[in-house]
Amino acid sequence: MLKISRKDIAAVKTDMAVLFVSENKSLYKGSATADLVKRAKTYPEFDGKAGSELLFYDISGVAAGRVLFCGLGKAKDINSESLRAAAGRAVKKGIGMKLSSIALCVPEVDLPDPEELPSAGPVMEGACLANHCFDHYRGKKEQKPFKKIVICGDSGAGVIDDLASRISLICKGTLLAREWVSMPSNDKRPDLFARSIVKASAKEELKAVVMDDRDMKKNGMHAILAVGAGSSRRPKMVVLEYSPKSWNKSVVLVGKGVTFDSGGINLKPSSGISEMKMDMAGAAAVAATVITAARLNYGCRITGVMPIVENMPSGDATRPGDIVKTYSKKTVEIDNTDAEGRLILADALSYAEKEYKPDMIIDMATLTGACVVALGEKLAGVFSPDEDLSAGIVDSSKRTHERCWNMPLPEDYKKLLKSDFADIKNVSSTRWGGAITAALFLSEFVKTKKWCHIDIAGPAYAAKGGDYAGPGGTGFGVRLLLDFLEGV
Ligand code: BES
Ligand code: MN
Ligand code: ZN
């Protein structure tokens, strides 16, 4: 999908060449390119401010049909995310203009963080991620992504080529997760979603196992079964195992896979309920991460555990007040059937820990509206009893701009989960601090300190899309987890 060209931008035959411009500094060494930018800046409507744009047509001496100038603002303010965003906007614009080819010219800037990739990295990433349209359900496909995106940049010795192939794979993983999250729930009932994951993993060196409701009954996973009881489709649990020939560390990733969250008997209000097709975004991110880690030959052993259910009301549905025994043998009073994510994760987490004895467990879940209240729609909440682990996730979040914020796990709040009838209840007795009490509930089902919970209820879905994403699933978490796992 990404093609590297070492030609001068003026010589690249394309529908649209894209140049990046700062307010105060030239970002290109080539004199022809620098001259073009100078000419663009003579127009008062274009000054290189962040987000500003100018389009030239039919420039003599330039092979491209058009040249798009994209403002990045002051040179010192340019960072990976502003490059991702600008590249993404350029690609989206090209798709909107129904062009069939595009070439982006990598600007020469030193990014602020010394750990960061060369500027070609975020340019390729933003371009790749923006080059996607979720249009399977439209009769007429109005906009088509580019078949390939040309990246013009020198940096010899094949560095940029390796970067391009790695970034292509990582973005492909993010887009896979997006597709799953955007897919309507009628096409991803638990059995269908489970099969789709197995199918997507089939070409990689992965072991895929799907547990059905009978297996879960045998294993005593009554929390998952209780959440799925109201649906006409039985729950599944998908386990994807990536095990390279020699590995030192093993990680289990657990992902919440609620294919639709109606709330169950505690039915959700109708406004915005259709967005609850995204309640399997944790499982989508985990599946896409394991598949991509295999493609990239990561060095650690990675197991994805994805409990998949549909939370529906019916005559067979679990009632508020019902008590179930979990895989861990602890009993849970289901005080609210809409707090279903923590129930399926309880079984999945304790199963993952007991069965795989990993060096660490990370779960990802669209767990609480309270986390969205706390951190807004762009940031995920990170909860871990282990400071090194949460710091590692937060570091990855800075590199990938899949932003995470470290949250507390105060021991004394645990009493809010006391039940009069069972070992624990699934909702707190107060509505305050709902993201924290949800995380504390999960903590009751993990013994190791090397556990981290990531609440992605906010960033998993973007109704309006972003600079490098259309409306729908964002694929949040795939780049984050891959970055983190690369360092394990
Ligand atoms: N899937 C929801 C959380 C959610 C909310 C995800 C908004 C994405 C956007 C979760 O299952 C849920 O319903 N949580 C309840 C918990 C409550 C009943 C304690 C919530 O947040 O209201
Ligand atoms: Mn719910
Ligand atoms: Zn839910």
XYZ file of C-alpha atoms and ligand atoms in Angstrom:
512
model
C 0.000 0.000 0.000
C 2.930 2.347 0.698
C 5.450 2.835 -2.069
C 8.719 4.618 -1.497
C 10.052 6.879 -4.231
C 13.444 8.532 -4.202
C 12.602 10.796 -7.107
C 12.410 14.520 -6.714
C 8.792 15.437 -6.078
C 8.693 17.482 -9.297
C 9.421 14.325 -11.301
C 6.752 12.122 -9.689
C 3.781 11.524 -11.993
C 0.747 11.640 -9.749
C -2.691 13.236 -9.506
C -1.626 15.181 -6.438
C 1.717 15.859 -4.823
C 1.574 16.906 -1.177
C 4.103 19.255 0.391
C 4.246 20.206 4.065
C 4.898 23.766 5.017
C 5.883 25.446 8.248
C 5.263 29.083 9.009
C 8.877 29.993 9.578
C 11.249 27.391 8.167
C 11.848 25.543 4.940
C 11.199 21.833 5.377
C 12.802 20.658 2.136
C 16.405 20.588 1.005
C 15.716 20.285 -2.722
C 15.752 23.750 -4.287
C 12.866 23.061 -6.702
C 10.637 21.970 -3.813
C 11.711 24.855 -1.624
C 10.925 27.273 -4.494
C 7.436 25.833 -4.852
C 6.808 26.363 -1.178
C 8.104 29.923 -1.429
C 5.668 30.605 -4.261
C 2.780 29.185 -2.274
C 3.639 31.493 0.577
C 3.357 34.588 -1.631
C -0.398 34.077 -1.540
C -1.855 35.898 1.456
C -4.499 33.208 2.013
C -1.752 30.700 2.812
C 0.747 31.193 5.589
C 1.642 27.672 6.674
C -0.419 27.876 9.873
C -1.423 24.486 11.251
C -4.360 23.168 9.235
C -4.113 25.745 6.440
C -4.064 24.498 2.842
C -3.428 25.727 -0.662
C -3.838 23.924 -3.957
C -1.922 24.683 -7.208
C -2.878 23.214 -10.575
C -0.773 22.547 -13.675
C 2.549 23.947 -12.550
C 5.115 24.016 -15.314
C 8.043 21.756 -14.616
C 6.059 19.655 -12.144
C 4.861 16.247 -13.283
C 2.007 16.126 -10.754
C -1.436 17.349 -11.840
C -1.825 19.289 -8.585
C 0.286 20.275 -5.632
C -1.327 20.500 -2.232
C 0.481 22.566 0.394
C -0.342 21.609 3.978
C 0.447 23.968 6.818
C 2.074 22.554 9.930
C 2.437 25.777 11.919
C 5.675 26.879 13.591
C 8.606 24.533 12.981
C 9.225 24.057 16.698
C 5.597 22.938 17.224
C 5.749 20.137 14.665
C 5.503 16.716 16.260
C 4.555 13.183 15.211
C 0.885 13.787 15.751
C 0.760 16.989 13.704
C 2.457 15.074 10.877
C 0.036 12.155 11.177
C -2.902 14.556 11.150
C -1.679 16.605 8.177
C -0.847 13.512 6.123
C -4.237 12.044 7.038
C -6.116 15.179 5.999
C -4.247 15.278 2.680
C -5.120 11.664 1.894
C -8.759 12.168 2.912
C -8.912 15.248 0.704
C -7.488 13.295 -2.219
C -10.063 10.533 -1.734
C -12.820 13.153 -1.519
C -11.621 14.664 -4.802
C -11.861 11.184 -6.373
C -8.194 11.178 -7.379
C -6.544 7.918 -8.258
C -2.988 8.598 -7.144
C -1.203 10.672 -4.526
C 2.400 11.293 -3.455
C 3.473 12.730 -0.118
C 6.811 14.413 0.249
C 8.334 13.740 3.675
C 9.408 17.004 5.341
C 12.788 17.186 7.033
C 12.111 17.994 10.647
C 13.649 16.878 13.878
C 10.846 15.676 16.059
C 10.929 16.806 19.691
C 11.153 13.417 21.348
C 14.556 11.791 20.660
C 12.908 8.379 20.915
C 10.667 9.153 17.996
C 10.902 7.719 14.517
C 12.196 9.768 11.599
C 9.468 12.091 10.314
C 8.677 9.629 7.521
C 7.126 7.322 10.146
C 4.181 9.441 11.257
C 3.627 10.719 7.693
C 3.246 7.155 6.443
C 1.109 6.219 9.429
C -1.328 9.112 9.054
C -1.574 8.489 5.316
C -2.150 4.750 5.695
C -4.751 5.112 8.430
C -6.678 7.763 6.489
C -6.726 5.585 3.379
C -9.791 3.594 4.395
C -13.538 3.871 3.823
C -16.067 1.733 5.645
C -18.522 1.382 2.775
C -19.437 -2.305 2.563
C -23.061 -1.457 3.238
C -23.427 1.203 0.549
C -24.841 0.392 -2.868
C -22.721 3.004 -4.575
C -19.155 3.408 -3.384
C -18.675 7.137 -3.746
C -15.166 7.320 -2.390
C -12.412 4.858 -3.041
C -9.193 4.603 -1.057
C -5.949 4.841 -3.036
C -4.518 1.547 -4.271
C -1.100 2.760 -3.222
C 0.354 5.850 -1.606
C 3.706 7.128 -2.811
C 6.047 8.471 -0.145
C 8.878 10.633 -1.429
C 11.891 10.807 0.786
C 15.539 9.892 0.608
C 17.170 8.562 3.808
C 19.200 5.762 2.270
C 20.192 2.261 3.356
C 16.673 0.880 3.187
C 15.690 2.330 6.573
C 12.643 3.980 5.126
C 11.668 0.802 3.244
C 11.723 -1.277 6.425
C 9.762 1.417 8.184
C 7.192 1.433 5.379
C 6.572 -2.299 5.514
C 6.322 -2.300 9.304
C 3.976 0.675 9.390
C 1.824 -0.813 6.619
C 1.292 -3.931 8.724
C 0.567 -1.990 11.898
C -1.968 0.196 10.099
C -3.519 -2.848 8.473
C -4.076 -4.170 12.001
C -5.719 -0.929 13.112
C -7.973 -0.952 10.051
C -8.955 -4.561 10.746
C -10.074 -3.564 14.240
C -11.937 -0.550 12.833
C -13.816 -2.742 10.397
C -14.950 -5.051 13.172
C -16.037 -2.204 15.422
C -17.941 -0.387 12.675
C -19.664 -3.572 11.517
C -23.345 -3.605 12.553
C -24.280 -6.039 15.315
C -26.547 -8.114 13.060
C -23.440 -9.221 11.189
C -21.315 -9.902 14.246
C -23.519 -12.001 16.481
C -21.191 -13.903 18.871
C -20.795 -16.970 16.641
C -20.211 -14.793 13.561
C -17.679 -12.514 15.244
C -15.805 -15.506 16.666
C -15.655 -17.083 13.213
C -14.519 -13.826 11.674
C -11.597 -13.618 14.112
C -10.586 -17.204 13.373
C -10.779 -16.493 9.649
C -8.650 -13.359 9.950
C -5.992 -15.282 11.861
C -5.947 -18.320 9.578
C -3.003 -17.253 7.405
C -0.697 -16.516 10.335
C 1.243 -18.876 12.547
C -1.391 -18.769 15.243
C -3.383 -21.317 17.131
C -7.052 -20.407 17.322
C -9.521 -22.129 19.642
C -13.181 -21.262 20.053
C -14.878 -22.363 23.255
C -18.653 -22.672 23.101
C -21.255 -22.492 25.855
C -20.875 -26.181 26.727
C -17.135 -25.754 27.237
C -17.833 -22.732 29.391
C -20.398 -24.616 31.456
C -17.841 -27.384 32.041
C -15.316 -24.766 33.118
C -17.745 -23.019 35.437
C -17.729 -19.704 33.565
C -21.174 -18.749 34.722
C -20.606 -15.003 34.567
C -20.114 -15.088 30.787
C -23.047 -17.461 30.425
C -25.254 -15.169 32.539
C -24.513 -12.156 30.340
C -25.262 -14.139 27.191
C -28.422 -15.761 28.566
C -30.815 -13.224 27.029
C -29.501 -13.573 23.496
C -30.704 -16.128 20.958
C -27.016 -16.693 20.112
C -24.778 -18.445 22.619
C -21.558 -16.847 23.909
C -18.148 -17.878 22.582
C -14.656 -17.469 23.871
C -11.902 -17.133 21.310
C -8.308 -17.854 22.280
C -5.594 -16.824 19.818
C -2.093 -17.981 20.598
C 1.062 -16.566 19.100
C 4.071 -18.508 20.268
C 7.376 -17.796 18.536
C 10.030 -20.523 18.527
C 11.943 -19.054 21.430
C 10.418 -16.590 23.831
C 11.253 -15.239 27.265
C 8.167 -13.348 28.278
C 4.552 -14.316 27.896
C 1.672 -11.879 27.841
C -2.054 -12.482 27.851
C -4.314 -9.852 26.320
C -7.970 -10.000 27.323
C -10.556 -8.088 25.283
C -14.198 -7.336 26.049
C -16.337 -8.655 23.215
C -19.940 -7.559 23.747
C -21.278 -7.564 20.188
C -24.234 -5.458 21.274
C -24.890 -3.976 24.690
C -28.586 -3.269 25.078
C -28.089 -3.174 28.844
C -30.128 -6.353 29.228
C -33.078 -6.136 31.659
C -31.562 -2.840 32.868
C -32.262 -1.664 29.342
C -30.338 1.389 28.148
C -32.247 4.512 27.110
C -32.754 4.728 23.361
C -30.582 7.751 22.655
C -27.220 6.634 21.334
C -27.895 2.955 21.959
C -26.998 2.084 18.357
C -23.404 2.988 19.166
C -23.353 -0.008 21.501
C -22.383 -2.098 18.485
C -18.891 -0.907 19.444
C -18.881 -2.717 22.782
C -16.598 -5.395 21.345
C -13.821 -2.913 20.545
C -11.561 -4.418 23.222
C -11.799 -7.870 21.620
C -11.307 -6.359 18.158
C -8.144 -4.558 19.296
C -6.804 -7.682 21.005
C -7.463 -9.932 17.989
C -5.921 -7.439 15.559
C -2.918 -7.003 17.853
C -2.174 -10.727 18.145
C -2.563 -11.203 14.384
C -0.273 -8.254 13.645
C 2.315 -9.296 16.237
C 2.523 -12.637 14.422
C 2.986 -10.888 11.076
C 5.787 -8.812 12.594
C 7.469 -11.825 14.232
C 7.424 -10.356 17.714
C 9.705 -12.000 20.253
C 7.307 -12.621 23.145
C 4.528 -15.130 23.480
C 1.141 -13.421 23.139
C -2.209 -14.988 23.882
C -5.449 -13.188 23.150
C -8.467 -14.192 25.214
C -11.765 -12.804 23.956
C -15.075 -13.533 25.676
C -17.786 -12.766 23.119
C -21.454 -12.276 24.049
C -24.527 -10.295 23.140
C -26.224 -8.537 26.084
C -29.977 -8.706 25.409
C -33.213 -8.690 27.392
C -35.526 -11.681 27.011
C -37.488 -14.210 29.045
C -34.256 -16.113 29.563
C -32.180 -13.067 30.391
C -30.368 -12.682 33.681
C -32.380 -10.615 36.178
C -31.057 -7.922 38.472
C -30.448 -9.643 41.798
C -29.417 -12.950 40.251
C -26.328 -14.532 41.770
C -23.806 -16.518 39.711
C -20.650 -18.435 40.487
C -17.654 -17.321 38.457
C -14.735 -19.370 37.131
C -12.745 -18.217 40.191
C -15.452 -19.753 42.456
C -16.315 -16.298 43.805
C -20.019 -15.545 43.647
C -21.327 -12.322 42.145
C -24.647 -10.630 42.729
C -25.651 -9.098 39.401
C -27.181 -5.913 40.711
C -27.279 -4.316 37.265
C -27.319 -6.262 34.014
C -25.804 -3.282 32.197
C -22.525 -3.739 34.083
C -21.925 -6.820 31.923
C -18.402 -6.142 30.682
C -16.811 -6.697 34.080
C -18.724 -9.976 34.411
C -17.375 -11.499 31.224
C -13.907 -10.129 31.986
C -13.994 -11.644 35.483
C -14.267 -15.141 34.021
C -11.839 -14.412 31.190
C -9.179 -12.855 33.430
C -9.128 -15.600 36.028
C -9.198 -18.232 33.298
C -6.302 -16.522 31.492
C -4.234 -16.292 34.661
C -4.816 -19.869 35.768
C -4.475 -21.467 32.353
C -1.501 -19.516 30.966
C 0.372 -18.231 34.049
C 1.651 -15.302 31.971
C 4.292 -12.774 33.013
C 1.630 -10.117 32.596
C -2.032 -9.654 31.764
C -3.468 -6.631 29.990
C -7.177 -6.219 29.432
C -8.810 -3.753 27.118
C -12.495 -2.919 27.380
C -15.170 -0.354 26.578
C -16.043 -0.717 30.216
C -17.656 2.422 31.640
C -19.416 5.613 30.642
C -17.839 7.023 33.802
C -14.392 6.789 32.202
C -15.679 8.918 29.323
C -17.017 11.431 31.851
C -13.609 11.508 33.549
C -11.295 11.657 30.527
C -13.462 12.606 27.557
C -13.710 10.811 24.244
C -10.053 10.791 23.269
C -8.253 9.321 26.285
C -8.287 5.850 27.743
C -7.990 5.180 31.480
C -5.161 2.931 32.671
C -5.458 1.070 35.955
C -2.721 -1.123 37.384
C -1.352 -2.116 40.784
C 2.087 -2.149 39.121
C 3.561 1.292 38.470
C 6.147 0.088 35.957
C 3.474 -1.603 33.903
C 1.153 1.417 33.788
C 4.131 3.696 33.054
C 5.078 1.440 30.137
C 1.572 1.707 28.699
C 1.546 5.475 29.172
C 4.935 5.685 27.377
C 3.550 3.734 24.430
C 0.523 6.005 24.446
C 2.791 9.022 23.981
C 4.607 7.464 21.043
C 1.436 6.325 19.278
C -0.819 9.192 20.346
C -3.346 6.604 21.467
C -3.571 8.600 24.627
C -3.819 7.017 28.056
C -4.041 8.495 31.514
C -3.002 6.685 34.659
C -5.864 6.239 37.135
C -5.904 5.091 40.764
C -7.041 1.827 42.360
C -7.844 2.959 45.920
C -8.142 -0.053 48.219
C -10.827 1.512 50.448
C -13.262 1.946 47.534
C -13.530 -1.843 47.391
C -16.128 -1.774 50.139
C -18.506 -0.095 47.677
C -18.754 -3.490 45.963
C -19.887 -5.382 49.087
C -22.973 -7.498 48.560
C -25.412 -8.535 51.285
C -25.899 -11.908 49.629
C -22.842 -12.851 47.552
C -19.053 -12.467 47.694
C -19.237 -9.275 45.631
C -21.747 -7.327 43.544
C -21.125 -6.103 40.041
C -21.942 -2.428 40.636
C -20.915 0.065 43.244
C -23.406 1.355 45.790
C -22.615 4.908 44.663
C -22.534 6.295 41.135
C -19.346 8.297 41.747
C -15.999 7.017 40.529
C -17.616 4.428 38.291
C -14.525 3.756 36.173
C -12.506 3.087 39.327
C -15.022 0.777 40.972
C -15.307 -1.158 37.700
C -11.519 -1.587 37.650
C -11.552 -2.607 41.320
C -14.177 -5.216 40.526
C -11.848 -6.681 37.881
C -8.926 -6.619 40.310
C -10.801 -9.126 42.472
C -10.368 -11.704 39.715
C -6.621 -11.333 39.122
C -3.999 -12.478 41.612
C -0.848 -11.091 39.998
C 0.220 -7.462 40.349
C 1.421 -7.600 36.758
C -2.029 -6.744 35.468
C -3.239 -3.654 33.705
C -6.764 -2.663 32.731
C -7.329 -0.162 29.917
C -10.809 1.399 29.708
C -11.312 2.479 26.087
C -15.020 3.418 26.295
C -14.190 6.953 25.057
C -11.645 6.524 22.274
C -12.865 3.233 20.750
C -15.436 4.977 18.621
C -15.596 8.362 16.908
C -19.037 9.241 15.534
C -17.507 12.062 13.490
C -14.148 10.494 12.646
C -10.848 12.354 12.899
C -7.918 13.625 10.849
C -6.888 10.122 9.905
C -10.084 8.168 10.502
C -13.596 8.104 9.112
C -16.672 7.928 11.351
C -17.035 4.694 13.358
C -14.541 2.421 15.046
C -11.120 3.987 15.568
C -9.089 0.808 16.036
C -7.776 2.390 19.232
C -5.462 0.106 21.157
C -3.822 -1.819 18.326
C -0.950 0.603 17.799
C -0.703 1.135 21.552
C -0.432 -2.578 22.394
C 1.923 -3.302 19.497
C 4.234 -0.515 20.590
C 4.181 -1.802 24.146
C 4.684 -5.456 23.202
C 7.595 -4.600 20.943
C 9.488 -3.613 24.078
C 8.542 -6.682 26.160
N -20.553 -0.705 27.421
C -20.905 0.124 28.503
C -19.930 1.269 28.733
C -19.848 2.314 27.648
C -20.474 3.532 27.791
C -19.068 2.091 26.533
C -20.349 4.497 26.805
C -18.960 3.060 25.555
C -19.577 4.263 25.697
C -20.949 -0.702 29.806
O -21.307 -2.028 29.641
C -21.989 -0.088 30.678
O -23.125 -0.121 30.319
N -21.549 0.446 31.800
C -22.439 1.073 32.709
C -22.066 0.650 34.107
C -23.068 1.005 35.143
C -24.322 0.196 34.973
C -22.477 0.769 36.510
C -22.293 2.576 32.543
O -21.194 3.042 32.261
O -23.287 3.272 32.651
Mn -23.424 -2.296 29.700
Zn -20.932 -2.846 27.805
